[in-house]
Amino acid sequence: AQSVTQPDIHITVSEGASLELRCNYSYGATPYLFWYVQSPGQGLQLLLKYFSGDTLVQGIKGFEAEFKRSQSSFNLRKPSVHWSDAAEYFCAVGGSGTYKYIFGTGTRLKVLA
Amino acid sequence: SAVISQKPSRDICQRGTSLTIQCQVDSQVTMMFWYRQQPGQSLTLIATANQGSEATYESGFVIDKFPISRPNLTFSTLTVSNMSPEDSSIYLCSVAGLQGKEGYTFGSGTRLTVV
């Protein structure tokens, strides 16, 4: 079955600390992988995407993610978190020939000053 | 990427009534997608709206409850009919990039509360 798992519902980090949000997927074909951020009261914004090539992808706002096929993971990282990064983060998976994405349940990030 | 305007941004509605959500895109797109995000949960695809044809609904969603219009390549509406408190959610419209590789662009969402 196709699925996306974000094991951490809530994460709290101090401003300036590093961040890693986990995402594991199950998908029968070559996956397209995405990370979205949703700030309070806002829609979702695409942070970064992967569909082929270099397994380390850079996104907006200083985020990066690494695709590890052997682990079926696509973890999101940021070396130094800013207070404005407090939001909910969603991982999603899709594939070639489909516009239907499967979303994880999200990780809510809290940043301590 | 496309820019999507969605309205209303929020509404509080009485049970048994209907609400129509509008989604306007600044460019022509073949497919538009409607999602629901229930409190504390992830996004669930309601339906895919194609211009000139009936919308395609996902399992668990029916046209009588969520009628969709798609009169042209830049506009779509989703109606939430005969609302109950269980319909309280964020409703999002979105468009997809090329061949699914580009991800979705989302509207800012409609936060619906049914009382």
Short mmCIF file of C-alpha atoms in Angstrom, two decimals:
data_model
loop_
_atom_site.label_atom_id
_atom_site.label_comp_id
_atom_site.label_asym_id
_atom_site.label_seq_id
_atom_site.Cartn_x
_atom_site.Cartn_y
_atom_site.Cartn_z
CA ALA A 1 0.00 0.00 0.00
CA GLN A 2 1.15 3.52 -0.72
CA SER A 3 1.70 5.62 2.35
CA VAL A 4 3.71 8.38 3.95
CA THR A 5 4.73 8.29 7.59
CA GLN A 6 5.90 11.26 9.58
CA PRO A 7 6.75 9.69 12.94
CA ASP A 8 7.02 12.94 14.87
CA ILE A 9 3.76 14.76 15.49
CA HIS A 10 5.40 17.60 17.41
CA ILE A 11 9.00 18.78 17.54
CA THR A 12 10.39 21.61 19.66
CA VAL A 13 13.79 23.11 19.00
CA SER A 14 15.61 26.20 20.18
CA GLU A 15 16.26 29.00 17.75
CA GLY A 16 19.63 28.48 16.11
CA ALA A 17 19.60 24.73 16.66
CA SER A 18 19.63 22.25 13.81
CA LEU A 19 16.48 20.50 12.68
CA GLU A 20 15.63 17.19 11.09
CA LEU A 21 12.08 16.14 10.27
CA ARG A 22 11.57 12.53 9.34
CA CYS A 23 9.57 11.15 6.44
CA ASN A 24 9.26 7.54 5.38
CA TYR A 25 7.26 6.41 2.40
CA SER A 26 5.93 3.31 0.78
CA TYR A 27 5.39 3.58 -2.96
CA GLY A 28 5.29 0.96 -5.65
CA ALA A 29 7.06 2.94 -8.36
CA THR A 30 9.78 5.54 -8.57
CA PRO A 31 8.59 8.21 -6.17
CA TYR A 32 8.36 11.92 -6.56
CA LEU A 33 8.85 13.39 -3.11
CA PHE A 34 7.87 16.75 -1.71
CA TRP A 35 8.00 18.77 1.46
CA TYR A 36 5.43 21.47 2.15
CA VAL A 37 5.14 24.01 4.93
CA GLN A 38 1.89 25.39 6.29
CA SER A 39 2.05 28.46 8.47
CA PRO A 40 -0.92 29.19 10.72
CA GLY A 41 -3.95 30.27 8.73
CA GLN A 42 -2.16 29.76 5.44
CA GLY A 43 -2.22 27.31 2.58
CA LEU A 44 0.63 24.97 1.86
CA GLN A 45 3.85 26.18 0.29
CA LEU A 46 6.26 23.90 -1.54
CA LEU A 47 9.67 23.82 0.16
CA LEU A 48 11.45 21.39 -2.12
CA LYS A 49 10.97 18.41 -4.37
CA TYR A 50 12.82 15.38 -5.62
CA PHE A 51 12.09 13.24 -8.66
CA SER A 52 15.51 12.23 -10.00
CA GLY A 53 19.20 13.04 -9.97
CA ASP A 54 21.16 14.28 -6.99
CA THR A 55 19.66 12.76 -3.87
CA LEU A 56 20.39 15.87 -1.80
CA VAL A 57 18.03 18.63 -2.83
CA GLN A 58 18.02 22.23 -1.80
CA GLY A 59 14.85 24.17 -1.22
CA ILE A 60 13.66 27.56 -0.17
CA LYS A 61 14.23 29.16 3.23
CA GLY A 62 17.50 27.26 3.75
CA PHE A 63 15.94 23.80 3.87
CA GLU A 64 17.38 20.69 2.30
CA ALA A 65 16.28 17.07 2.09
CA GLU A 66 18.02 13.82 1.30
CA PHE A 67 16.43 10.96 -0.59
CA LYS A 68 17.59 7.56 0.63
CA ARG A 69 16.08 4.85 -1.47
CA SER A 70 17.43 2.01 0.68
CA GLN A 71 15.67 3.47 3.72
CA SER A 72 12.59 4.75 1.88
CA SER A 73 13.19 8.07 3.54
CA PHE A 74 13.16 11.72 2.58
CA ASN A 75 14.14 13.65 5.70
CA LEU A 76 14.04 17.42 5.84
CA ARG A 77 16.90 19.32 7.45
CA LYS A 78 17.91 22.83 8.31
CA PRO A 79 21.22 23.69 9.98
CA SER A 80 19.95 26.64 11.99
CA VAL A 81 16.28 27.18 12.76
CA HIS A 82 14.71 30.62 12.88
CA TRP A 83 11.65 31.56 14.92
CA SER A 84 9.75 32.12 11.67
CA ASP A 85 10.16 28.44 10.82
CA ALA A 86 7.50 27.53 13.38
CA ALA A 87 4.81 25.89 11.27
CA GLU A 88 3.47 22.52 10.23
CA TYR A 89 5.45 20.49 7.74
CA PHE A 90 4.02 17.89 5.40
CA CYS A 91 5.83 15.25 3.40
CA ALA A 92 4.13 13.95 0.25
CA VAL A 93 4.79 11.31 -2.37
CA GLY A 94 3.58 10.97 -5.94
CA GLY A 95 4.77 9.35 -9.10
CA SER A 96 5.12 9.58 -12.83
CA GLY A 97 1.84 9.78 -14.65
CA THR A 98 -0.20 10.69 -11.60
CA TYR A 99 -1.23 13.94 -10.09
CA LYS A 100 -2.50 12.30 -6.92
CA TYR A 101 -0.16 12.79 -4.04
CA ILE A 102 -0.23 11.05 -0.71
CA PHE A 103 0.41 13.31 2.24
CA GLY A 104 1.79 12.47 5.63
CA THR A 105 0.00 13.56 8.78
CA GLY A 106 2.39 16.43 9.36
CA THR A 107 4.93 17.50 11.97
CA ARG A 108 4.26 20.62 13.96
CA LEU A 109 7.44 22.55 14.70
CA LYS A 110 7.73 24.84 17.67
CA VAL A 111 10.74 27.13 17.99
CA LEU A 112 11.87 28.39 21.37
CA ALA A 113 13.46 31.81 21.60
CA SER B 1 4.26 28.86 -10.71
CA ALA B 2 0.54 29.61 -10.71
CA VAL B 3 -1.03 32.01 -8.25
CA ILE B 4 -4.33 30.88 -6.74
CA SER B 5 -6.92 33.08 -5.11
CA GLN B 6 -9.38 31.26 -2.91
CA LYS B 7 -12.36 32.68 -1.10
CA PRO B 8 -13.83 32.95 1.38
CA SER B 9 -10.82 32.56 3.66
CA ARG B 10 -13.05 31.49 6.50
CA ASP B 11 -16.70 31.14 7.36
CA ILE B 12 -18.94 30.01 10.17
CA CYS B 13 -22.07 28.32 8.91
CA GLN B 14 -25.20 26.84 10.38
CA ARG B 15 -25.77 23.13 10.04
CA GLY B 16 -27.99 22.19 7.14
CA THR B 17 -26.84 25.08 4.97
CA SER B 18 -24.42 25.08 2.03
CA LEU B 19 -21.25 27.00 1.32
CA THR B 20 -19.62 27.56 -2.05
CA ILE B 21 -15.86 28.05 -2.17
CA GLN B 22 -14.32 29.76 -5.16
CA CYS B 23 -10.88 29.20 -6.61
CA GLN B 24 -9.35 31.45 -9.27
CA VAL B 25 -6.04 30.69 -10.97
CA ASP B 26 -3.97 33.28 -12.79
CA SER B 27 -3.20 30.93 -15.68
CA GLN B 28 -5.02 28.24 -17.59
CA VAL B 29 -4.72 24.79 -16.08
CA THR B 30 -6.20 21.50 -17.17
CA MET B 31 -6.82 20.00 -13.77
CA MET B 32 -7.70 21.53 -10.46
CA PHE B 33 -7.84 19.60 -7.21
CA TRP B 34 -9.89 20.02 -4.08
CA TYR B 35 -8.53 18.82 -0.75
CA ARG B 36 -9.91 18.65 2.76
CA GLN B 37 -7.78 19.03 5.85
CA GLN B 38 -9.65 18.01 8.97
CA PRO B 39 -8.45 19.34 12.32
CA GLY B 40 -5.14 17.77 13.27
CA GLN B 41 -5.08 15.58 10.20
CA SER B 42 -3.43 15.48 6.83
CA LEU B 43 -4.81 16.38 3.46
CA THR B 44 -7.38 14.20 1.78
CA LEU B 45 -8.18 14.56 -1.90
CA ILE B 46 -11.88 15.17 -2.46
CA ALA B 47 -11.98 15.35 -6.24
CA THR B 48 -10.24 16.35 -9.43
CA ALA B 49 -11.98 19.00 -11.48
CA ASN B 50 -11.45 18.91 -15.24
CA GLN B 51 -12.75 21.61 -17.50
CA GLY B 52 -15.56 20.39 -19.71
CA SER B 53 -16.23 17.15 -17.88
CA GLU B 54 -17.61 15.86 -14.62
CA ALA B 55 -15.34 15.97 -11.63
CA THR B 56 -13.73 12.74 -10.52
CA TYR B 57 -14.43 11.99 -6.87
CA GLU B 58 -12.30 9.97 -4.49
CA SER B 59 -13.63 7.16 -2.41
CA GLY B 60 -15.80 8.47 0.39
CA PHE B 61 -16.79 11.67 -1.38
CA VAL B 62 -19.94 12.07 -3.49
CA ILE B 63 -21.19 14.68 -5.89
CA ASP B 64 -24.39 15.32 -3.97
CA LYS B 65 -22.40 16.37 -0.92
CA PHE B 66 -19.53 18.15 -2.70
CA PRO B 67 -20.73 19.40 -6.10
CA ILE B 68 -17.96 20.95 -8.16
CA SER B 69 -18.12 23.31 -11.09
CA ARG B 70 -15.37 23.97 -13.59
CA PRO B 71 -16.71 26.43 -16.14
CA ASN B 72 -13.34 27.37 -17.65
CA LEU B 73 -9.62 26.72 -17.39
CA THR B 74 -9.00 29.27 -14.65
CA PHE B 75 -11.89 28.84 -12.23
CA SER B 76 -13.57 26.22 -10.08
CA THR B 77 -16.01 26.08 -7.21
CA LEU B 78 -16.60 23.49 -4.52
CA THR B 79 -19.87 23.47 -2.63
CA VAL B 80 -20.19 21.82 0.75
CA SER B 81 -23.86 20.89 0.96
CA ASN B 82 -26.20 20.21 3.87
CA MET B 83 -23.38 20.85 6.30
CA SER B 84 -22.88 19.19 9.64
CA PRO B 85 -20.24 19.87 12.31
CA GLU B 86 -18.21 16.99 10.86
CA ASP B 87 -17.64 19.13 7.77
CA SER B 88 -15.64 21.63 9.80
CA SER B 89 -12.29 21.59 8.04
CA ILE B 90 -9.91 23.56 5.91
CA TYR B 91 -10.71 23.19 2.23
CA LEU B 92 -7.91 23.79 -0.24
CA CYS B 93 -7.85 24.08 -3.98
CA SER B 94 -4.68 23.34 -5.88
CA VAL B 95 -3.14 22.93 -9.28
CA ALA B 96 -0.33 20.60 -10.27
CA GLY B 97 2.80 21.23 -12.25
CA LEU B 98 4.13 19.39 -15.23
CA GLN B 99 3.55 15.64 -15.19
CA GLY B 100 3.29 15.64 -11.43
CA LYS B 101 6.94 16.53 -10.98
CA GLU B 102 6.48 20.07 -9.85
CA GLY B 103 4.22 19.48 -6.90
CA TYR B 104 1.07 21.32 -6.12
CA THR B 105 0.46 25.01 -5.79
CA PHE B 106 -2.21 25.56 -3.16
CA GLY B 107 -4.67 28.29 -2.51
CA SER B 108 -4.63 29.82 0.93
CA GLY B 109 -7.52 27.66 2.05
CA THR B 110 -11.01 28.14 3.42
CA ARG B 111 -11.43 27.47 7.10
CA LEU B 112 -15.00 26.27 7.60
CA THR B 113 -16.67 25.95 10.96
CA VAL B 114 -20.14 24.42 11.10
CA VAL B 115 -22.19 25.14 14.21
#
